[in-house]
mmCIF file of C-alpha atoms and ligand atoms in Angstrom:
data_model
loop_
_atom_site.group_PDB
_atom_site.id
_atom_site.type_symbol
_atom_site.label_atom_id
_atom_site.label_comp_id
_atom_site.label_asym_id
_atom_site.label_seq_id
_atom_site.Cartn_x
_atom_site.Cartn_y
_atom_site.Cartn_z
ATOM 1 C CA UNK A 1 97.894 -91.609 -257.640
ATOM 2 C CA UNK A 2 97.793 -89.071 -260.163
ATOM 3 C CA UNK A 3 94.825 -87.212 -262.139
ATOM 4 C CA UNK A 4 94.991 -85.146 -264.752
ATOM 5 C CA UNK A 5 91.654 -83.361 -265.566
ATOM 6 C CA UNK A 6 89.978 -81.080 -268.028
ATOM 7 C CA UNK A 7 87.408 -79.082 -269.452
ATOM 8 C CA UNK A 8 84.862 -81.902 -268.912
ATOM 9 C CA UNK A 9 85.141 -81.446 -265.189
ATOM 10 C CA UNK A 10 83.465 -77.918 -264.978
ATOM 11 C CA UNK A 11 81.187 -78.661 -267.282
ATOM 12 C CA UNK A 12 78.540 -79.602 -264.891
ATOM 13 C CA UNK A 13 79.061 -76.457 -263.003
ATOM 14 C CA UNK A 14 77.754 -74.419 -265.912
ATOM 15 C CA UNK A 15 81.105 -73.912 -267.924
ATOM 16 C CA UNK A 16 81.346 -74.634 -271.626
ATOM 17 C CA UNK A 17 84.316 -77.318 -272.831
ATOM 18 C CA UNK A 18 86.601 -76.327 -275.897
ATOM 19 C CA UNK A 19 85.761 -79.309 -278.148
ATOM 20 C CA UNK A 20 83.032 -81.844 -278.030
ATOM 21 C CA UNK A 21 79.207 -81.870 -277.411
ATOM 22 C CA UNK A 22 77.955 -78.730 -276.136
ATOM 23 C CA UNK A 23 81.447 -77.245 -276.420
ATOM 24 C CA UNK A 24 82.949 -74.166 -277.776
ATOM 25 C CA UNK A 25 83.244 -70.788 -275.933
ATOM 26 C CA UNK A 26 80.819 -68.288 -277.496
ATOM 27 C CA UNK A 27 81.455 -69.390 -280.951
ATOM 28 C CA UNK A 28 85.148 -69.212 -280.707
ATOM 29 C CA UNK A 29 87.844 -71.884 -281.196
ATOM 30 C CA UNK A 30 90.714 -71.843 -278.869
ATOM 31 C CA UNK A 31 93.033 -72.003 -281.780
ATOM 32 C CA UNK A 32 91.622 -68.723 -282.896
ATOM 33 C CA UNK A 33 91.836 -66.935 -280.079
ATOM 34 C CA UNK A 34 94.221 -68.649 -278.100
ATOM 35 C CA UNK A 35 97.428 -67.577 -279.500
ATOM 36 C CA UNK A 36 100.199 -64.887 -279.319
ATOM 37 C CA UNK A 37 98.912 -63.810 -282.888
ATOM 38 C CA UNK A 38 95.708 -63.281 -281.971
ATOM 39 C CA UNK A 39 96.818 -61.237 -278.940
ATOM 40 C CA UNK A 40 99.271 -59.395 -281.120
ATOM 41 C CA UNK A 41 96.303 -58.550 -283.882
ATOM 42 C CA UNK A 42 93.834 -57.873 -281.644
ATOM 43 C CA UNK A 43 94.535 -57.262 -278.058
ATOM 44 C CA UNK A 44 91.072 -56.263 -276.979
ATOM 45 C CA UNK A 45 89.008 -58.673 -279.175
ATOM 46 C CA UNK A 46 90.973 -61.363 -277.226
ATOM 47 C CA UNK A 47 90.364 -59.230 -273.965
ATOM 48 C CA UNK A 48 87.041 -58.949 -274.552
ATOM 49 C CA UNK A 49 86.659 -62.951 -275.300
ATOM 50 C CA UNK A 50 88.250 -63.729 -271.609
ATOM 51 C CA UNK A 51 86.513 -60.943 -269.525
ATOM 52 C CA UNK A 52 83.382 -62.861 -271.130
ATOM 53 C CA UNK A 53 84.672 -66.110 -269.994
ATOM 54 C CA UNK A 54 85.520 -64.332 -266.577
ATOM 55 C CA UNK A 55 82.181 -63.720 -266.015
ATOM 56 C CA UNK A 56 80.830 -66.919 -266.501
ATOM 57 C CA UNK A 57 83.353 -68.559 -264.624
ATOM 58 C CA UNK A 58 82.488 -66.318 -261.566
ATOM 59 C CA UNK A 59 79.590 -67.427 -261.504
ATOM 60 C CA UNK A 60 80.027 -71.133 -261.478
ATOM 61 C CA UNK A 61 80.927 -73.331 -258.083
ATOM 62 C CA UNK A 62 82.489 -76.458 -257.909
ATOM 63 C CA UNK A 63 80.352 -79.559 -258.772
ATOM 64 C CA UNK A 64 80.492 -83.098 -257.353
ATOM 65 C CA UNK A 65 83.222 -83.929 -259.623
ATOM 66 C CA UNK A 66 85.693 -81.349 -258.216
ATOM 67 C CA UNK A 67 84.921 -82.131 -254.087
ATOM 68 C CA UNK A 68 85.453 -85.563 -254.902
ATOM 69 C CA UNK A 69 88.708 -84.906 -256.003
ATOM 70 C CA UNK A 70 89.436 -83.305 -252.613
ATOM 71 C CA UNK A 71 88.134 -86.102 -250.726
ATOM 72 C CA UNK A 72 90.819 -88.343 -253.018
ATOM 73 C CA UNK A 73 93.436 -85.658 -251.688
ATOM 74 C CA UNK A 74 92.766 -86.606 -248.606
ATOM 75 C CA UNK A 75 92.480 -89.942 -248.280
ATOM 76 C CA UNK A 76 95.922 -90.801 -250.659
ATOM 77 C CA UNK A 77 98.998 -90.513 -249.186
ATOM 78 C CA UNK A 78 100.231 -89.557 -252.614
ATOM 79 C CA UNK A 79 97.884 -87.994 -254.739
ATOM 80 C CA UNK A 80 98.772 -85.295 -257.630
ATOM 81 C CA UNK A 81 96.307 -83.136 -258.984
ATOM 82 C CA UNK A 82 97.148 -82.101 -262.624
ATOM 83 C CA UNK A 83 94.813 -79.748 -264.249
ATOM 84 C CA UNK A 84 94.563 -78.105 -268.334
ATOM 85 C CA UNK A 85 91.781 -76.072 -266.498
ATOM 86 C CA UNK A 86 92.803 -72.265 -265.547
ATOM 87 C CA UNK A 87 89.033 -71.853 -264.156
ATOM 88 C CA UNK A 88 90.086 -72.316 -260.601
ATOM 89 C CA UNK A 89 87.384 -74.318 -259.639
ATOM 90 C CA UNK A 90 89.806 -76.894 -258.573
ATOM 91 C CA UNK A 91 91.330 -74.198 -255.792
ATOM 92 C CA UNK A 92 87.901 -73.090 -254.925
ATOM 93 C CA UNK A 93 87.192 -76.851 -254.076
ATOM 94 C CA UNK A 94 89.849 -77.039 -251.725
ATOM 95 C CA UNK A 95 92.730 -79.301 -253.525
ATOM 96 C CA UNK A 96 95.904 -78.079 -251.795
ATOM 97 C CA UNK A 97 98.484 -78.620 -254.538
ATOM 98 C CA UNK A 98 97.669 -78.671 -258.073
ATOM 99 C CA UNK A 99 99.763 -78.520 -261.065
ATOM 100 C CA UNK A 100 98.334 -75.933 -263.478
ATOM 101 C CA UNK A 101 99.454 -76.785 -266.930
ATOM 102 C CA UNK A 102 97.962 -74.255 -268.732
ATOM 103 C CA UNK A 103 97.693 -71.501 -266.379
ATOM 104 C CA UNK A 104 95.333 -69.447 -264.549
ATOM 105 C CA UNK A 105 92.526 -66.952 -266.070
ATOM 106 C CA UNK A 106 92.640 -65.340 -263.054
ATOM 107 C CA UNK A 107 96.429 -64.199 -263.176
ATOM 108 C CA UNK A 108 97.611 -61.155 -265.637
ATOM 109 C CA UNK A 109 101.013 -61.093 -266.626
ATOM 110 C CA UNK A 110 102.844 -57.800 -268.292
ATOM 111 C CA UNK A 111 104.132 -58.401 -271.791
ATOM 112 C CA UNK A 112 106.779 -55.612 -271.344
ATOM 113 C CA UNK A 113 107.810 -56.021 -267.642
ATOM 114 C CA UNK A 114 106.957 -59.471 -267.110
ATOM 115 C CA UNK A 115 105.179 -58.980 -263.546
ATOM 116 C CA UNK A 116 102.497 -61.457 -262.572
ATOM 117 C CA UNK A 117 99.998 -60.710 -260.385
ATOM 118 C CA UNK A 118 96.245 -62.194 -259.460
ATOM 119 C CA UNK A 119 93.325 -60.271 -260.758
ATOM 120 C CA UNK A 120 89.716 -61.445 -260.407
ATOM 121 C CA UNK A 121 87.688 -58.382 -261.057
ATOM 122 C CA UNK A 122 84.982 -58.880 -263.113
ATOM 123 C CA UNK A 123 84.018 -57.499 -265.419
ATOM 124 C CA UNK A 124 87.029 -55.178 -266.209
ATOM 125 C CA UNK A 125 87.092 -51.924 -265.812
ATOM 126 C CA UNK A 126 89.031 -51.191 -268.923
ATOM 127 C CA UNK A 127 89.983 -53.155 -271.393
ATOM 128 C CA UNK A 128 92.520 -54.088 -272.070
ATOM 129 C CA UNK A 129 94.175 -54.395 -268.911
ATOM 130 C CA UNK A 130 97.460 -52.459 -268.249
ATOM 131 C CA UNK A 131 100.530 -53.137 -265.615
ATOM 132 C CA UNK A 132 101.450 -50.982 -263.450
ATOM 133 C CA UNK A 133 104.917 -50.098 -265.791
ATOM 134 C CA UNK A 134 101.983 -49.162 -268.658
ATOM 135 C CA UNK A 135 102.607 -51.981 -270.521
ATOM 136 C CA UNK A 136 99.442 -54.208 -271.856
ATOM 137 C CA UNK A 137 98.274 -56.888 -269.740
ATOM 138 C CA UNK A 138 97.710 -60.643 -270.967
ATOM 139 C CA UNK A 139 95.913 -62.870 -269.319
ATOM 140 C CA UNK A 140 98.282 -65.421 -267.646
ATOM 141 C CA UNK A 141 97.370 -68.547 -269.490
ATOM 142 C CA UNK A 142 99.328 -70.899 -271.406
ATOM 143 C CA UNK A 143 98.651 -70.497 -275.604
ATOM 144 C CA UNK A 144 99.250 -72.661 -278.879
ATOM 145 C CA UNK A 145 102.886 -72.571 -279.738
ATOM 146 C CA UNK A 146 103.829 -71.126 -275.983
ATOM 147 C CA UNK A 147 105.837 -72.858 -273.874
ATOM 148 C CA UNK A 148 104.205 -74.571 -270.225
ATOM 149 C CA UNK A 149 105.319 -73.016 -266.861
ATOM 150 C CA UNK A 150 108.656 -73.795 -266.133
ATOM 151 C CA UNK A 151 109.407 -77.609 -264.504
ATOM 152 C CA UNK A 152 105.124 -77.681 -264.619
ATOM 153 C CA UNK A 153 105.872 -80.698 -267.219
ATOM 154 C CA UNK A 154 108.503 -82.109 -265.376
ATOM 155 C CA UNK A 155 106.816 -82.330 -261.755
ATOM 156 C CA UNK A 156 103.589 -83.530 -263.956
ATOM 157 C CA UNK A 157 105.824 -86.614 -265.727
ATOM 158 C CA UNK A 158 107.101 -87.229 -262.032
ATOM 159 C CA UNK A 159 103.759 -88.221 -260.678
ATOM 160 C CA UNK A 160 102.492 -89.790 -263.675
ATOM 161 C CA UNK A 161 105.500 -91.667 -263.430
ATOM 162 C CA UNK A 162 105.194 -92.942 -260.099
ATOM 163 C CA UNK A 163 101.488 -92.993 -260.069
ATOM 164 C CA UNK A 164 99.771 -96.624 -259.956
ATOM 165 C CA UNK A 165 96.471 -95.320 -260.611
ATOM 166 C CA UNK A 166 96.306 -92.490 -263.476
ATOM 167 C CA UNK A 167 92.999 -91.161 -263.636
ATOM 168 C CA UNK A 168 91.932 -88.739 -266.688
ATOM 169 C CA UNK A 169 88.950 -86.886 -266.448
ATOM 170 C CA UNK A 170 86.878 -84.672 -269.054
ATOM 171 C CA UNK A 171 89.242 -84.290 -271.348
ATOM 172 C CA UNK A 172 89.771 -85.161 -275.324
ATOM 173 C CA UNK A 173 93.432 -85.967 -274.806
ATOM 174 C CA UNK A 174 94.404 -83.802 -278.453
ATOM 175 C CA UNK A 175 96.362 -80.996 -276.681
ATOM 176 C CA UNK A 176 100.109 -81.763 -276.216
ATOM 177 C CA UNK A 177 101.893 -81.879 -274.221
ATOM 178 C CA UNK A 178 99.513 -81.953 -271.399
ATOM 179 C CA UNK A 179 97.706 -85.518 -273.482
ATOM 180 C CA UNK A 180 101.357 -86.983 -273.416
ATOM 181 C CA UNK A 181 101.249 -87.833 -269.821
ATOM 182 C CA UNK A 182 98.152 -90.579 -270.227
ATOM 183 C CA UNK A 183 101.016 -92.983 -272.520
ATOM 184 C CA UNK A 184 103.701 -91.645 -270.285
ATOM 185 C CA UNK A 185 101.784 -92.936 -267.242
ATOM 186 C CA UNK A 186 100.718 -96.198 -268.834
ATOM 187 C CA UNK A 187 104.324 -96.954 -270.465
ATOM 188 C CA UNK A 188 105.640 -96.194 -266.316
ATOM 189 C CA UNK A 189 102.881 -98.893 -265.167
ATOM 190 C CA UNK A 190 100.422 -97.466 -264.049
ATOM 191 C CA UNK A 191 96.319 -98.390 -264.549
ATOM 192 C CA UNK A 192 94.960 -95.561 -266.336
ATOM 193 C CA UNK A 193 91.381 -94.930 -266.301
ATOM 194 C CA UNK A 194 89.283 -92.768 -267.910
ATOM 195 C CA UNK A 195 86.418 -90.420 -267.180
ATOM 196 C CA UNK A 196 84.430 -89.164 -269.929
ATOM 197 C CA UNK A 197 80.693 -88.569 -271.617
ATOM 198 C CA UNK A 198 81.961 -89.596 -274.905
ATOM 199 C CA UNK A 199 84.731 -92.009 -276.296
ATOM 200 C CA UNK A 200 88.050 -89.564 -276.517
ATOM 201 C CA UNK A 201 91.594 -90.225 -278.505
ATOM 202 C CA UNK A 202 92.985 -92.269 -275.821
ATOM 203 C CA UNK A 203 89.837 -94.368 -274.894
ATOM 204 C CA UNK A 204 90.865 -96.954 -276.723
ATOM 205 C CA UNK A 205 94.173 -97.317 -275.088
ATOM 206 C CA UNK A 206 93.390 -96.376 -271.242
ATOM 207 C CA UNK A 207 92.858 -99.877 -268.871
ATOM 208 C CA UNK A 208 89.396 -98.915 -268.230
ATOM 209 C CA UNK A 209 87.561 -96.577 -270.003
ATOM 210 C CA UNK A 210 83.875 -95.248 -267.877
ATOM 211 C CA UNK A 211 81.180 -93.743 -269.956
ATOM 212 C CA UNK A 212 79.195 -91.112 -267.831
ATOM 213 C CA UNK A 213 79.406 -87.060 -266.222
ATOM 214 C CA UNK A 214 82.599 -87.041 -263.952
ATOM 215 C CA UNK A 215 80.096 -85.398 -261.244
ATOM 216 C CA UNK A 216 78.406 -88.755 -261.137
ATOM 217 C CA UNK A 217 80.979 -91.175 -261.669
ATOM 218 C CA UNK A 218 83.952 -89.711 -259.059
ATOM 219 C CA UNK A 219 82.049 -89.904 -256.388
ATOM 220 C CA UNK A 220 81.464 -93.396 -256.678
ATOM 221 C CA UNK A 221 85.151 -94.407 -256.869
ATOM 222 C CA UNK A 222 85.398 -92.951 -253.331
HETATM 223 C C1 BJW B 1 82.779 -84.583 -269.727
HETATM 224 C C2 BJW B 1 81.893 -83.778 -269.250
HETATM 225 C C3 BJW B 1 81.330 -84.188 -267.940
HETATM 226 C C4 BJW B 1 82.499 -83.147 -271.194
HETATM 227 N N1 BJW B 1 81.992 -85.698 -267.342
HETATM 228 N N2 BJW B 1 83.473 -85.409 -269.232
HETATM 229 C C5 BJW B 1 102.503 -83.062 -280.667
HETATM 230 C C6 BJW B 1 101.480 -83.122 -281.862
HETATM 231 C C7 BJW B 1 100.497 -82.465 -282.240
HETATM 232 C C8 BJW B 1 100.848 -80.943 -281.838
HETATM 233 C C9 BJW B 1 101.788 -80.231 -280.739
HETATM 234 C C10 BJW B 1 102.327 -81.542 -280.082
HETATM 235 N N3 BJW B 1 102.889 -80.430 -279.417
HETATM 236 C C11 BJW B 1 102.447 -79.376 -279.265
HETATM 237 C C12 BJW B 1 101.424 -79.196 -280.303
HETATM 238 C C13 BJW B 1 100.921 -78.128 -280.683
HETATM 239 C C14 BJW B 1 99.817 -77.638 -279.504
HETATM 240 C C15 BJW B 1 98.805 -78.916 -279.534
HETATM 241 O O1 BJW B 1 98.598 -79.541 -278.582
HETATM 242 N N4 BJW B 1 98.236 -78.612 -280.842
HETATM 243 C C16 BJW B 1 97.056 -79.843 -281.038
HETATM 244 C C17 BJW B 1 95.546 -78.952 -280.918
HETATM 245 C C18 BJW B 1 97.057 -80.017 -282.394
HETATM 246 N N5 BJW B 1 100.275 -77.353 -278.011
HETATM 247 C C19 BJW B 1 100.975 -76.347 -277.711
HETATM 248 O O2 BJW B 1 100.838 -75.459 -278.684
HETATM 249 C C20 BJW B 1 101.043 -76.268 -276.093
HETATM 250 N N6 BJW B 1 102.486 -75.853 -276.221
HETATM 251 C C21 BJW B 1 103.749 -76.161 -276.875
HETATM 252 O O3 BJW B 1 103.514 -77.661 -277.228
HETATM 253 O O4 BJW B 1 104.690 -75.703 -276.468
HETATM 254 C C22 BJW B 1 105.675 -76.162 -276.903
HETATM 255 C C23 BJW B 1 107.005 -75.025 -277.170
HETATM 256 C C24 BJW B 1 108.536 -75.141 -276.630
HETATM 257 C C25 BJW B 1 108.950 -74.787 -275.946
HETATM 258 C C26 BJW B 1 108.990 -72.975 -276.577
HETATM 259 C C27 BJW B 1 107.598 -72.972 -277.547
HETATM 260 C C28 BJW B 1 107.058 -73.852 -277.437
HETATM 261 C C29 BJW B 1 100.048 -75.214 -275.941
HETATM 262 C C30 BJW B 1 98.956 -75.377 -275.188
HETATM 263 C C31 BJW B 1 98.301 -74.596 -274.499
HETATM 264 C C32 BJW B 1 96.656 -75.146 -274.764
HETATM 265 N N7 BJW B 1 95.848 -74.101 -273.946
HETATM 266 C C33 BJW B 1 94.652 -73.835 -273.833
HETATM 267 C C34 BJW B 1 93.798 -72.298 -273.802
HETATM 268 C C35 BJW B 1 94.023 -72.232 -272.164
HETATM 269 C C36 BJW B 1 93.691 -70.749 -272.175
HETATM 270 C C37 BJW B 1 92.322 -70.508 -272.259
HETATM 271 O O5 BJW B 1 91.416 -71.222 -271.718
HETATM 272 O O6 BJW B 1 91.957 -69.627 -272.698
HETATM 273 O O7 BJW B 1 94.254 -75.012 -273.318
HETATM 274 S S1 BJW B 1 93.568 -74.587 -275.669
HETATM 275 C C38 BJW B 1 92.455 -75.703 -274.698
HETATM 276 O O8 BJW B 1 92.325 -76.637 -274.882
HETATM 277 C C39 BJW B 1 92.451 -75.364 -273.106
HETATM 278 C C40 BJW B 1 92.838 -76.725 -272.592
HETATM 279 O O9 BJW B 1 93.461 -76.787 -271.291
HETATM 280 C C41 BJW B 1 93.259 -77.147 -273.907
HETATM 281 C C42 BJW B 1 92.501 -78.731 -273.419
HETATM 282 O O10 BJW B 1 91.264 -79.190 -273.651
HETATM 283 P P1 BJW B 1 90.202 -80.071 -272.833
HETATM 284 O O11 BJW B 1 90.334 -79.421 -271.087
HETATM 285 O O12 BJW B 1 90.867 -81.303 -273.090
HETATM 286 O O13 BJW B 1 89.269 -79.749 -273.020
HETATM 287 P P2 BJW B 1 87.942 -80.197 -274.520
HETATM 288 O O14 BJW B 1 86.883 -79.432 -274.255
HETATM 289 O O15 BJW B 1 89.236 -80.710 -275.362
HETATM 290 O O16 BJW B 1 87.620 -81.721 -273.960
HETATM 291 C C43 BJW B 1 86.563 -81.764 -273.222
HETATM 292 C C44 BJW B 1 86.130 -83.081 -272.866
HETATM 293 O O17 BJW B 1 84.834 -83.153 -271.651
HETATM 294 C C45 BJW B 1 85.800 -83.937 -273.923
HETATM 295 O O18 BJW B 1 85.957 -85.323 -273.965
HETATM 296 C C46 BJW B 1 83.853 -84.103 -273.364
HETATM 297 O O19 BJW B 1 83.252 -85.279 -274.041
HETATM 298 C C47 BJW B 1 83.900 -84.210 -272.095
HETATM 299 N N8 BJW B 1 83.122 -83.743 -271.060
HETATM 300 N N9 BJW B 1 81.004 -83.128 -270.530
HETATM 301 C C48 BJW B 1 83.214 -85.697 -268.104
HETATM 302 N N10 BJW B 1 79.834 -83.578 -267.671
HETATM 303 ZN ZN1 ZN B 2 104.713 -54.634 -266.568
#
C-alpha cells in the first residue's frame, strides 16, 4: 500500500490548506510567494511568510488522520508514505519513512554554499536568516519551477507502481509532478481510493472517492 497526502490531512490540526474552502495562507497564493523569483525580489517578505507559517505549525499537533497512517505503517508489510506537506506532522505522529516531495519547512538551505541544516526556531531571531558562511538562507522547501529532491519522484513512482492500493488523502491534485502519481498508480494496477472533503481534479478517475474529513475517515479504514 502507498499513500499520498496533501495539506488537507493537516487541516484538522488547524493548519490552513493552500486551496479550497478555508484555504490560503494569510491571503497569499502559493504561486505568489512559493517561487525563487519572489525570494530573489524580496527575501524578507518571503521569510516573513514562512516565519508566520512556522509559528502556526509549531502550535499544531498531529490529528487522528496522521495517527491512522502510523497504524497502517505498523500493520502493512509494505507501506510507503508520500507527502506533499512540509509541516512535519507525519514525523511528529511517528511514521518511520516519509518521502517528502516538497521538502521540509523545518530545514534551511544556503543559497551560496548549498549547506542544508535543520532549524526549529520560532520565531526566527533575525529575518532573513543567514548561513555560517554569510550566505542568505532559504527555506528547505520546493518552490514552483524547482525540481523535487534528487531521486524522490523515482522512489515515489516505484512505491506507487508496486502498490495494490493507492490512497490519496487531502490533496487538490493540481500540483505536478506529485499529482502524476495518481494516474501512475492506477495504470500500474492499483486500486485508487481518495479521501477528501470536496470533489477534486481526480475524483472522477479514482476507483473510490470517499467524501469527508481525513481525521474521521482514515481511522475507519483500520
Ligand atoms: C481535506 C480536509 C480534511 C481540506 N480532510 N481533505 C504539469 C502540468 C501543469 C503544470 C506543471 C506540470 N509539471 C510541472 C508544472 C508546474 C508546477 C505545477 O504543478 N503547477 C500547477 C499549479 C499548474 N510544478 C512545479 O513547478 C514543480 N516542479 C517542477 O515541476 O519542476 C520541474 C523541473 C525539473 C527540472 C528542473 C527544474 C524544474 C514543483 C512544485 C512545488 C510545489 N510547492 C508547494 C509549496 C511548498 C512549500 C510551502 O509549503 O511553502 O507545495 S505549492 C503547494 O501546493 C505546496 C503543496 O504541497 C502543493 C499541493 O497542495 P495540496 O497539498 O494539494 O493542498 P491544497 O490546498 O491544494 O488542497 C487541499 C485539499 O485538502 C483540498 O482538496 C481540500 O478539499 C482538502 N481538504 N480539509 C480531507 N479535513
Ligand atoms: Zn553557506
